[in-house]
PDB file of C-alpha atoms and ligand atoms in Angstrom:
ATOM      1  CA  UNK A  12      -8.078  11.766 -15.199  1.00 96.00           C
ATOM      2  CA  UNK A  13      -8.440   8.277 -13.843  1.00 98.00           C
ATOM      3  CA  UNK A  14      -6.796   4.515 -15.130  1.00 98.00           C
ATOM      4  CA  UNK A  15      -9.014   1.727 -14.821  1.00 98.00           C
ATOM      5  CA  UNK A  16      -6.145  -0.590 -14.321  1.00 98.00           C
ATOM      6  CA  UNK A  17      -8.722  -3.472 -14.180  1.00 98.00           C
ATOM      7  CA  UNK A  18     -11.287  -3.851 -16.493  1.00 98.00           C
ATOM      8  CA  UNK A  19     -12.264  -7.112 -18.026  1.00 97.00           C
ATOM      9  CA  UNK A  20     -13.247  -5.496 -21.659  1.00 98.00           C
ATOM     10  CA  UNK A  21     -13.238  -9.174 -23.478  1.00 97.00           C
ATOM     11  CA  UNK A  22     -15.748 -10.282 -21.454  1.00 96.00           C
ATOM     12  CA  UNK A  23     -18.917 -11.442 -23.433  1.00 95.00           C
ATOM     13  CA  UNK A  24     -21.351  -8.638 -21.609  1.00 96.00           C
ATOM     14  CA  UNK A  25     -19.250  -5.923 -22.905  1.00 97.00           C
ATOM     15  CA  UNK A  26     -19.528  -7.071 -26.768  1.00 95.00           C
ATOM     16  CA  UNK A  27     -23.062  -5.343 -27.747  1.00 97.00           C
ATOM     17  CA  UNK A  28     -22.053  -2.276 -26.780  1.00 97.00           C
ATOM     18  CA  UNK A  29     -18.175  -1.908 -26.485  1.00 98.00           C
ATOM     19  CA  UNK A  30     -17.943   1.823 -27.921  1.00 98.00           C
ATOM     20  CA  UNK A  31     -20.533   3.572 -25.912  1.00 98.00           C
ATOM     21  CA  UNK A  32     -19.144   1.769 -22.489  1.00 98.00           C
ATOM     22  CA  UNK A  33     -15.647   3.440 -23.721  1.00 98.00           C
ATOM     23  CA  UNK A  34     -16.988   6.877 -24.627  1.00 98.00           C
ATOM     24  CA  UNK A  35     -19.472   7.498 -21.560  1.00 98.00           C
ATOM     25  CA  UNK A  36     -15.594   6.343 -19.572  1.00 98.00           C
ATOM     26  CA  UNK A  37     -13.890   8.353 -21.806  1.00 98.00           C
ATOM     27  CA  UNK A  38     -16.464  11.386 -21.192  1.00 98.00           C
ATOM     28  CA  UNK A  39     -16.293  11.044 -17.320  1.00 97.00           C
ATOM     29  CA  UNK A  40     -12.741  11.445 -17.757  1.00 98.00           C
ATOM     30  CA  UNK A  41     -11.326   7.791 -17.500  1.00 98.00           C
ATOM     31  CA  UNK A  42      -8.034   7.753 -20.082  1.00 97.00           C
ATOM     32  CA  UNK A  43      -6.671   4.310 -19.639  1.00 98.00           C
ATOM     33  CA  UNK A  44      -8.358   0.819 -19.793  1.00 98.00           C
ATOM     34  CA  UNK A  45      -6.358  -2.198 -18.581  1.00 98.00           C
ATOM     35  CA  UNK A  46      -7.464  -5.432 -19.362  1.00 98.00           C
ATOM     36  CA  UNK A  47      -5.665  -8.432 -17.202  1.00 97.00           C
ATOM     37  CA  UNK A  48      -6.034 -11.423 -17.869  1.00 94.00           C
ATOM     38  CA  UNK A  49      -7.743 -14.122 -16.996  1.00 82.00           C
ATOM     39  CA  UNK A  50      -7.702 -17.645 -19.155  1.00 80.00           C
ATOM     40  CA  UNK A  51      -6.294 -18.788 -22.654  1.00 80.00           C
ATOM     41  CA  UNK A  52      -9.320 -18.339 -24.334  1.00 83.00           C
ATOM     42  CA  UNK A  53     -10.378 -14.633 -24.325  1.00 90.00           C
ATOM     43  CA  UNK A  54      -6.873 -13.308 -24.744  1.00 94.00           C
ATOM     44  CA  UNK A  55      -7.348 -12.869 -28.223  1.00 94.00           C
ATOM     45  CA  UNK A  56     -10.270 -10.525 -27.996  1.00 95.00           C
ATOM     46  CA  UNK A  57      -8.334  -8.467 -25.163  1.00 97.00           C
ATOM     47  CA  UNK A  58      -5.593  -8.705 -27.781  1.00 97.00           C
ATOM     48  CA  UNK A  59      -7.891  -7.703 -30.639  1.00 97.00           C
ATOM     49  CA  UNK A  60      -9.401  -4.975 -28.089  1.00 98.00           C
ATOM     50  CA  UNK A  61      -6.069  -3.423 -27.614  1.00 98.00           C
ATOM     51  CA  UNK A  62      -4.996  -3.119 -31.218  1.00 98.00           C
ATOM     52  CA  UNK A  63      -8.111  -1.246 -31.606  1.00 98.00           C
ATOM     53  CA  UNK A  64      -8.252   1.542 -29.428  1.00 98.00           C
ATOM     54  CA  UNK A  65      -4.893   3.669 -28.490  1.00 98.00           C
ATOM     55  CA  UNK A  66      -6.132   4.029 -24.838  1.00 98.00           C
ATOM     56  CA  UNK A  67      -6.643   0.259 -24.336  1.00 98.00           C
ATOM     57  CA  UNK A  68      -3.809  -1.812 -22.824  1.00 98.00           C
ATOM     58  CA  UNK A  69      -4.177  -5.735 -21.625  1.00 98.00           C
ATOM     59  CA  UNK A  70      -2.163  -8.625 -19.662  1.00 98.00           C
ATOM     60  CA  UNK A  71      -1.526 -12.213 -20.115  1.00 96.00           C
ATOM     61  CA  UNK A  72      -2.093 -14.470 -16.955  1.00 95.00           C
ATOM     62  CA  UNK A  73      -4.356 -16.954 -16.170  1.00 94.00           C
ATOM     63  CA  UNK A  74      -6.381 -16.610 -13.216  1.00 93.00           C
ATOM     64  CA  UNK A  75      -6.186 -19.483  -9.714  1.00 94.00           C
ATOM     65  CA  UNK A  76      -9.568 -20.708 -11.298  1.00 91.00           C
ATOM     66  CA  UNK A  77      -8.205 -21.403 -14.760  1.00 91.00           C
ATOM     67  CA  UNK A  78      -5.183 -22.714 -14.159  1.00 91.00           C
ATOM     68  CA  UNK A  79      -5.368 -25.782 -16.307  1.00 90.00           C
ATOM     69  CA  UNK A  80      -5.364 -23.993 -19.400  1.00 88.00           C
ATOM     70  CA  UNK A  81      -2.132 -22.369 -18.437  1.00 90.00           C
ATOM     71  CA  UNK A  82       0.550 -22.940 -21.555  1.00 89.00           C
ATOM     72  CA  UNK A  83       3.745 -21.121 -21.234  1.00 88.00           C
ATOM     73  CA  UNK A  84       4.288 -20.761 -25.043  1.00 88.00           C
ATOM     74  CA  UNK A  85       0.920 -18.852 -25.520  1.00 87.00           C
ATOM     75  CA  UNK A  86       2.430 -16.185 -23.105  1.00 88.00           C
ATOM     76  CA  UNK A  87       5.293 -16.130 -24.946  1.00 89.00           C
ATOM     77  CA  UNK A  88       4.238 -15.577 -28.138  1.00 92.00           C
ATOM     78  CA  UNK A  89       2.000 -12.473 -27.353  1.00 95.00           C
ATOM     79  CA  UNK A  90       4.115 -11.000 -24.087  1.00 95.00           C
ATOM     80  CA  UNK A  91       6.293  -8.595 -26.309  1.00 95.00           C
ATOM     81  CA  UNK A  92       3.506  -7.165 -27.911  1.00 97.00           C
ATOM     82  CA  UNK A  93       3.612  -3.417 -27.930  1.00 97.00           C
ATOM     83  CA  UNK A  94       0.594  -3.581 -25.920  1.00 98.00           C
ATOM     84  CA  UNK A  95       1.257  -5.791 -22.824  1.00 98.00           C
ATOM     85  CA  UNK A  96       2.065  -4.130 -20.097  1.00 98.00           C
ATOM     86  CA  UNK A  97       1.853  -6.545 -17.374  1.00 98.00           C
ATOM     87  CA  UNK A  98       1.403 -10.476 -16.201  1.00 97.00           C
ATOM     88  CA  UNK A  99      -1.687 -11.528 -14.692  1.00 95.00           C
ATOM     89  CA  UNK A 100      -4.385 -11.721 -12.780  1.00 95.00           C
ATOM     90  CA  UNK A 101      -2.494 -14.598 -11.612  1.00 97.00           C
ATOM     91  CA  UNK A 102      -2.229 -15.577  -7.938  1.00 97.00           C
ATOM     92  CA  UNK A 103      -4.098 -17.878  -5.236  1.00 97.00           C
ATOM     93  CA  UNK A 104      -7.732 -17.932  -4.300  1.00 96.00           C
ATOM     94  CA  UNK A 105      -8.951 -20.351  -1.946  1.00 95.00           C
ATOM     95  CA  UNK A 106     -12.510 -19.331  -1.523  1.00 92.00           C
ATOM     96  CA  UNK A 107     -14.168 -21.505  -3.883  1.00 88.00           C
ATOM     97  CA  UNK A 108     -11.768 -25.089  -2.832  1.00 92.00           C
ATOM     98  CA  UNK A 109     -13.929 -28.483  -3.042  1.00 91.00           C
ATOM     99  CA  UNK A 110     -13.945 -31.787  -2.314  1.00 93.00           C
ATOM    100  CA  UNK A 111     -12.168 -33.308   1.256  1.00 96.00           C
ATOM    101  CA  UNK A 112      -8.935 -31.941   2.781  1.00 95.00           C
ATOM    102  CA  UNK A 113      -6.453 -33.903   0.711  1.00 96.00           C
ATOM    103  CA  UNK A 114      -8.067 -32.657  -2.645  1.00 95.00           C
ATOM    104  CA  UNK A 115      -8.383 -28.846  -1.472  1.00 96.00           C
ATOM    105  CA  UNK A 116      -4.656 -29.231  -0.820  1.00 96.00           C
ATOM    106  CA  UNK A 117      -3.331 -30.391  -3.452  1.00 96.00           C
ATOM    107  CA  UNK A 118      -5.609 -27.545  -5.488  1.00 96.00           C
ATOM    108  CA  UNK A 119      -3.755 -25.491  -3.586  1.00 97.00           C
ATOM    109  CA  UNK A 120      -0.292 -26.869  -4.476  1.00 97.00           C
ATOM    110  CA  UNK A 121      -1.441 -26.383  -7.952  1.00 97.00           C
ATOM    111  CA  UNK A 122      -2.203 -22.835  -7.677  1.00 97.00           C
ATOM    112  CA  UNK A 123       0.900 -22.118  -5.947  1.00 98.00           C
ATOM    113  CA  UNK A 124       3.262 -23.686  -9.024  1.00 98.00           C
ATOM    114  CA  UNK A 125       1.131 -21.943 -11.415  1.00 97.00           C
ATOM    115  CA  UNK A 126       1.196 -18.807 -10.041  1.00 98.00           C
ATOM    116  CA  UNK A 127       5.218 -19.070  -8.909  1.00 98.00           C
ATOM    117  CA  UNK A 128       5.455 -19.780 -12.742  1.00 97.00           C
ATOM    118  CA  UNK A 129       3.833 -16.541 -13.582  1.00 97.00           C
ATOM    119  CA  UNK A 130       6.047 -14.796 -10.945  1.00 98.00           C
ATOM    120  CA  UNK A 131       9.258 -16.162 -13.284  1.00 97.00           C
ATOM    121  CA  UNK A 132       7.664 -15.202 -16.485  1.00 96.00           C
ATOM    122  CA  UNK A 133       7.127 -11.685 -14.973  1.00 97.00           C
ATOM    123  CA  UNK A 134      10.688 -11.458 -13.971  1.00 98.00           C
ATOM    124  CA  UNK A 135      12.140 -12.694 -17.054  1.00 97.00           C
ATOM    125  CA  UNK A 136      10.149 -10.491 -19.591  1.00 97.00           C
ATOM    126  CA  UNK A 137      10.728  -7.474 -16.841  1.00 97.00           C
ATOM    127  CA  UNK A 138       6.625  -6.762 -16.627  1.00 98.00           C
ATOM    128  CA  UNK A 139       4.575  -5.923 -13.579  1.00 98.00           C
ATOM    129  CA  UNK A 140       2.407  -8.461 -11.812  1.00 98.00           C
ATOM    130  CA  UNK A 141      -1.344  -8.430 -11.300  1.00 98.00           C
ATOM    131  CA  UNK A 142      -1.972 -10.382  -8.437  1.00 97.00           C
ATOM    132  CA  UNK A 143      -5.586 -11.861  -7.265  1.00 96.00           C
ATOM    133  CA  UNK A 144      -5.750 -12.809  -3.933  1.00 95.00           C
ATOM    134  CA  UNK A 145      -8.685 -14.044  -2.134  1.00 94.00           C
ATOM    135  CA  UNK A 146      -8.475 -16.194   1.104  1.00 94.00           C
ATOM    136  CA  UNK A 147      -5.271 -16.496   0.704  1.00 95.00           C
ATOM    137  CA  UNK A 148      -3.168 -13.793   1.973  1.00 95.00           C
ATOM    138  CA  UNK A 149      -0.017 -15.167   4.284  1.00 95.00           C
ATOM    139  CA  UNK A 150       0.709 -17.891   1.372  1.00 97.00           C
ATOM    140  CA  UNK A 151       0.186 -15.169  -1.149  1.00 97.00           C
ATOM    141  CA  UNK A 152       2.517 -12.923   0.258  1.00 96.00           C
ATOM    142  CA  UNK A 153       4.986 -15.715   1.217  1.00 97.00           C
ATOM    143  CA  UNK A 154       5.283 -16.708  -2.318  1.00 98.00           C
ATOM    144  CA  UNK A 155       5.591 -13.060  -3.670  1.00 97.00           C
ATOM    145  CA  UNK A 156       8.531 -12.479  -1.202  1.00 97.00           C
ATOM    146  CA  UNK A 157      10.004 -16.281  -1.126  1.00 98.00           C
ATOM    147  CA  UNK A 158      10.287 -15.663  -5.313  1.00 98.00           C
ATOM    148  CA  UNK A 159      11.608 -11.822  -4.968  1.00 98.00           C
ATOM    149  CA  UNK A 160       8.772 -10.898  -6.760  1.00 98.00           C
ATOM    150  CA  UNK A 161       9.923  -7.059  -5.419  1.00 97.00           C
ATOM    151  CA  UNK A 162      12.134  -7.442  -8.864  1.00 97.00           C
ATOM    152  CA  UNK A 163       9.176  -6.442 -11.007  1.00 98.00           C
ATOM    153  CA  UNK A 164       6.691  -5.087  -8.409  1.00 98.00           C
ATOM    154  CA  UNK A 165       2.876  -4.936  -9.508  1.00 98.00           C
ATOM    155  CA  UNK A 166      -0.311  -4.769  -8.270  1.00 98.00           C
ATOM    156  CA  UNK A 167      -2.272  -6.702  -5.504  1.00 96.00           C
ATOM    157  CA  UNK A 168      -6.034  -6.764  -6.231  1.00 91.00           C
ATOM    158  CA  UNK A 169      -7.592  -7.858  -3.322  1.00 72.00           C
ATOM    159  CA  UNK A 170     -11.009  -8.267  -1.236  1.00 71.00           C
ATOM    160  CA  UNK A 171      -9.588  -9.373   1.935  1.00 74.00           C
ATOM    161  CA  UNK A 172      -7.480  -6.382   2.440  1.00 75.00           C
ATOM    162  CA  UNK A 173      -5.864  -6.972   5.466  1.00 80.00           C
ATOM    163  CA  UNK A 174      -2.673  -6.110   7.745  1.00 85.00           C
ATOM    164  CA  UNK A 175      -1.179  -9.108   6.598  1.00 89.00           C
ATOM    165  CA  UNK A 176      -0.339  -7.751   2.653  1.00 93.00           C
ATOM    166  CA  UNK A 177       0.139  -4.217   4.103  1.00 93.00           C
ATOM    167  CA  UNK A 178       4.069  -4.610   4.317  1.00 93.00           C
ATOM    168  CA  UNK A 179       4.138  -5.852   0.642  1.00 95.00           C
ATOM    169  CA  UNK A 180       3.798  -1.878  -0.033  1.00 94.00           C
ATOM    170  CA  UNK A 181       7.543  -1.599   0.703  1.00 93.00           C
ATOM    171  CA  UNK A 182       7.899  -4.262  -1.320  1.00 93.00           C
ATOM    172  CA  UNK A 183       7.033  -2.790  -4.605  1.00 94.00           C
ATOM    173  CA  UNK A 184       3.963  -3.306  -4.505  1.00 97.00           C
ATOM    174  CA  UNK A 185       0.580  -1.355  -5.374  1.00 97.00           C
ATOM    175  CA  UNK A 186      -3.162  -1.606  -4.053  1.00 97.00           C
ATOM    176  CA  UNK A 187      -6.243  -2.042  -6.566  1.00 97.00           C
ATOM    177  CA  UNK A 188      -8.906  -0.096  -4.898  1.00 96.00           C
ATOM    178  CA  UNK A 189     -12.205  -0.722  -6.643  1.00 95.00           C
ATOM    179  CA  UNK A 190     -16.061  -1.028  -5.847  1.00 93.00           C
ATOM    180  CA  UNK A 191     -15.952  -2.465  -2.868  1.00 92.00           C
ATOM    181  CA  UNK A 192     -14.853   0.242  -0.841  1.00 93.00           C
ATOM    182  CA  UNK A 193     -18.343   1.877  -1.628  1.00 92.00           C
ATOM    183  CA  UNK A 194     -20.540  -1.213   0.100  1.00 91.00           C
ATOM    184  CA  UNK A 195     -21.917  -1.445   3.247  1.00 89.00           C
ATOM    185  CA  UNK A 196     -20.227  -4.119   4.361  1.00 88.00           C
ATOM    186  CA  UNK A 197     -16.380  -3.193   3.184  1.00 89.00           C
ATOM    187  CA  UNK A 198     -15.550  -2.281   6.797  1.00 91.00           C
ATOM    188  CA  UNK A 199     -12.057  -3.974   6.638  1.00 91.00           C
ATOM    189  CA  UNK A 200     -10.907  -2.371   3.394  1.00 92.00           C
ATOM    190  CA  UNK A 201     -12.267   1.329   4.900  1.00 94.00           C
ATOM    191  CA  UNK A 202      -9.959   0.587   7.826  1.00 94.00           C
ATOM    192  CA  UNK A 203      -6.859  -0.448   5.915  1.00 94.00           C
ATOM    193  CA  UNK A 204      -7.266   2.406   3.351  1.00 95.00           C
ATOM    194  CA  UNK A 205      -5.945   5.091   5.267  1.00 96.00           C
ATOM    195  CA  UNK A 206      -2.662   2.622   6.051  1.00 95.00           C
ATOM    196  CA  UNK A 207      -1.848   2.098   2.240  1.00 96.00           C
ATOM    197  CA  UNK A 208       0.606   4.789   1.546  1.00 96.00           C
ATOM    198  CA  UNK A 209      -0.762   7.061  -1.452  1.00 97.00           C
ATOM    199  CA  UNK A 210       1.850   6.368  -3.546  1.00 97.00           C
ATOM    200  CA  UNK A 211       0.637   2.851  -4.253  1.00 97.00           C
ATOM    201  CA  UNK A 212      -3.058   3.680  -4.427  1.00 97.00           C
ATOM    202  CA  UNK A 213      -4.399   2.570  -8.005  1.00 98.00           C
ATOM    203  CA  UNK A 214      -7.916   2.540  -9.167  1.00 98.00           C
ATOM    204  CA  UNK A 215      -9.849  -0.248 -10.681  1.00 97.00           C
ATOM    205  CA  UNK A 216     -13.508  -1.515 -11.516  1.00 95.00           C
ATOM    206  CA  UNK A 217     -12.572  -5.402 -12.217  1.00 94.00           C
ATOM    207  CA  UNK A 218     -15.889  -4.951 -14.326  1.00 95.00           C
ATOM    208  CA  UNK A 219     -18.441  -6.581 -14.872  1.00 96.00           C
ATOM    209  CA  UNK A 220     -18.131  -7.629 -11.647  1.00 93.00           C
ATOM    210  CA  UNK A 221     -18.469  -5.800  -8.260  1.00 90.00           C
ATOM    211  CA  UNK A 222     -20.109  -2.671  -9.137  1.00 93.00           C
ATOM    212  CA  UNK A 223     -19.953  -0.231  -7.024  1.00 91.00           C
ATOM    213  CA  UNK A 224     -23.162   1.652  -5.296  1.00 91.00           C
ATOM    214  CA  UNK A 225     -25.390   3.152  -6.516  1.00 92.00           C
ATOM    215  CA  UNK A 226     -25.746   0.524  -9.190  1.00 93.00           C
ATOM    216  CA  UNK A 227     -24.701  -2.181  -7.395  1.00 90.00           C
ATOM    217  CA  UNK A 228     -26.412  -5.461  -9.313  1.00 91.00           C
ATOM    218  CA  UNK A 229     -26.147  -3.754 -12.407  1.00 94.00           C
ATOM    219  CA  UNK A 230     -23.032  -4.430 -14.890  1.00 96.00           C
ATOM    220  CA  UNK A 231     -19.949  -2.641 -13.351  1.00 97.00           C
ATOM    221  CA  UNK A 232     -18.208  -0.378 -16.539  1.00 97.00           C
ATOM    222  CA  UNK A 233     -15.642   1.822 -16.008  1.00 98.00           C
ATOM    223  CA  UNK A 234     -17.241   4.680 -15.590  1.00 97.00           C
ATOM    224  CA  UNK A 235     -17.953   3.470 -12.074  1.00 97.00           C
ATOM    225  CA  UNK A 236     -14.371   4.007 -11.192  1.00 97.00           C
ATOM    226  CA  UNK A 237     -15.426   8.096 -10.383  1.00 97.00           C
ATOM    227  CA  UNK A 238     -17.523   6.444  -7.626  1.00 96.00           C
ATOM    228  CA  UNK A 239     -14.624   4.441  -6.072  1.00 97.00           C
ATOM    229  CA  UNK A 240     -12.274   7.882  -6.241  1.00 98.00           C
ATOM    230  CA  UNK A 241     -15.164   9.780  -4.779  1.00 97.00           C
ATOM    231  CA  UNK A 242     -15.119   7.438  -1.997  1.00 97.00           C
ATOM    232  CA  UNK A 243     -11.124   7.041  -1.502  1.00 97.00           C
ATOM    233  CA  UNK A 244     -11.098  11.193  -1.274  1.00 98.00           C
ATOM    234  CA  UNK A 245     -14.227  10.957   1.401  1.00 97.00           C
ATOM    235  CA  UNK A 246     -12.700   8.471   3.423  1.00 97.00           C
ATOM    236  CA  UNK A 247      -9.089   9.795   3.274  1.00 98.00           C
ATOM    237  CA  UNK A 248     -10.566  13.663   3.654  1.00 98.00           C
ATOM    238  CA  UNK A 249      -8.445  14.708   0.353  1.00 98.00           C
ATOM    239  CA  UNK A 250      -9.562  16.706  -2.460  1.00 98.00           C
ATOM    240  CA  UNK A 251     -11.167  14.149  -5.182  1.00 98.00           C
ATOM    241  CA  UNK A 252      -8.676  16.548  -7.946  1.00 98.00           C
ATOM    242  CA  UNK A 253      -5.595  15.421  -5.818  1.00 98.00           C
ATOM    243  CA  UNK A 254      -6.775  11.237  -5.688  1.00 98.00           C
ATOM    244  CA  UNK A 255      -7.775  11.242  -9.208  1.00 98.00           C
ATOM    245  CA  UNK A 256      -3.801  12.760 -10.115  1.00 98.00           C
ATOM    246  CA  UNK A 257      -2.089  10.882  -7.028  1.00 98.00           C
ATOM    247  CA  UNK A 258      -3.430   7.422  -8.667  1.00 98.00           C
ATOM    248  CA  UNK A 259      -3.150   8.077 -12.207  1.00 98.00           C
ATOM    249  CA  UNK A 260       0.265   8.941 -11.795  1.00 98.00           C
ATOM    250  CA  UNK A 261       0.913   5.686  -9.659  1.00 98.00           C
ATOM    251  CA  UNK A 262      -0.862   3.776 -12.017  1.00 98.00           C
ATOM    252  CA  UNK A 263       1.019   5.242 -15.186  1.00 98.00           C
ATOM    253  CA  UNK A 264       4.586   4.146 -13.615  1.00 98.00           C
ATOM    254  CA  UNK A 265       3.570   0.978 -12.697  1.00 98.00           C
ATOM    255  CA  UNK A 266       2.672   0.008 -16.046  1.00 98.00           C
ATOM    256  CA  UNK A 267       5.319   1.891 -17.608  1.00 97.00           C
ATOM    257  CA  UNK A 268       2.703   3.732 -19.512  1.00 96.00           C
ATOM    258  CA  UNK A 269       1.829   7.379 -20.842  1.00 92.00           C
TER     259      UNK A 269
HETATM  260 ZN1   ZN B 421      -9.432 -11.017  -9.752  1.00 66.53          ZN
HETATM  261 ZN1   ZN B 422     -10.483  -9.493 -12.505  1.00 66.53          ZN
END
């Protein structure tokens, strides 16, 4: 069985058709959908999501590029629900930063309070954290250990994988693997694989997006998610049965599911 601890389910391309992207998963032998999330406004429909199927699961969090619609008392009033089982994708991404020098810091100062807030509300409601990190991995990791984020642990989905958030494995902390470790061009996050210990391996699509080959440009469902394990137990030379256990079973106590 596999989780696809990253799967954006309330996103508008997945409303036509919501059942048969579930079943063909289910089929393939993907058991667990998380949905993270991502801004204020689709977090009912992940909510709604989750109330309908028993295998579906979400997160609150608002994502570096949403930050302005972050509102403390919406997480509060949905965190407890039976359903929840983590806080994010929050985090920093500075890819996308506009405007002069002075305005791409202070964006930056703004992502860093928001997602230290998110850090606080994982600690205090004693969930996992769903970090997003893109072009911004020493500040990322300085705020994770700087706010003892270790207390709750969680999961870093990533697409700079690099050396720098390597140590963050001792630190509680799990590694998203998803599509991109099947393009041609994912030469960094082939090298680091075989450094993440297997015990904080996890599997995602973040679907729709990044779909892995062979249907790269195509909608990414999580189905896709057998062609990311295929490719961890290539590159790592272990028996696809043993990755498909090894991060299930990661993924399962991270999110303090069963
Ligand atoms: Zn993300
Ligand atoms: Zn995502």
């Amino acid at each position: 069985m596999i989780i696809d601890t990253h799967i954006h389910l309330d996103d508008e391309r997945y409303r036509d058709d919501l059942d048969e992207v579930l079943n063909r998963a289910r089929e393939g032998g993907v058991k667990r959908f998380i949905i993270p999330g991502a801004d204020a406004s689709t977090l009912c429909r992940a909510i709604e999501i989750a109330e309908k199927y028993d295998d579906v699961y979400f997160a609150i969090g608002i994502h570096p590029y949403d930050i302005n619609s972050f509102d403390e008392e919406n997480f509060s009033l949905h965190v407890e629900h039976e359903k929840c089982v983590a806080i994010g994708e929050c985090g920093l991404d500075y890819f996308r930063l506009e405007g002069s020098d002075e305005e791409k810091e202070e964006e930056k100062l703004k992502q860093k309070k928001i997602f230290v807030a998110q850090i606080e509300l994982a600690k205090k409601y004693k969930k996992p954290l769903i970090v997003h990190i893109r072009d911004a991995s020493r500040d990322s990791k300085q705020i994770l250990l700087d706010n003892n984020a270790k207390e709750v642990g969680g999961v870093l989905h990533c697409y700079n994988a690099d050396d720098e958030l390597l140590s963050l494995a001792n630190e509680g902390f799990y590694f998203g693997i998803g599509g991109v470790l099947t393009f041609k061009n994912a030469k960094k996050l082939v090298n680091i694989l075989p450094h993440i210990p297997e015990d904080k391996l996890i599997i995602e699509t973040d679907g729709p997006y990044l779909t892995p080959t062979p249907h790269r440009g195509q909608r990414n469902e999580p189905l896709y998610t057998t062609f990311v394990a295929s490719k961890i137990s290539e590159l790592l030379e272990k028996p696809l049965k043993q990755i498909k256990e090894t991060t299930t079973q990661n993924a399962l106590k991270l999110f303090n599911i069963s």
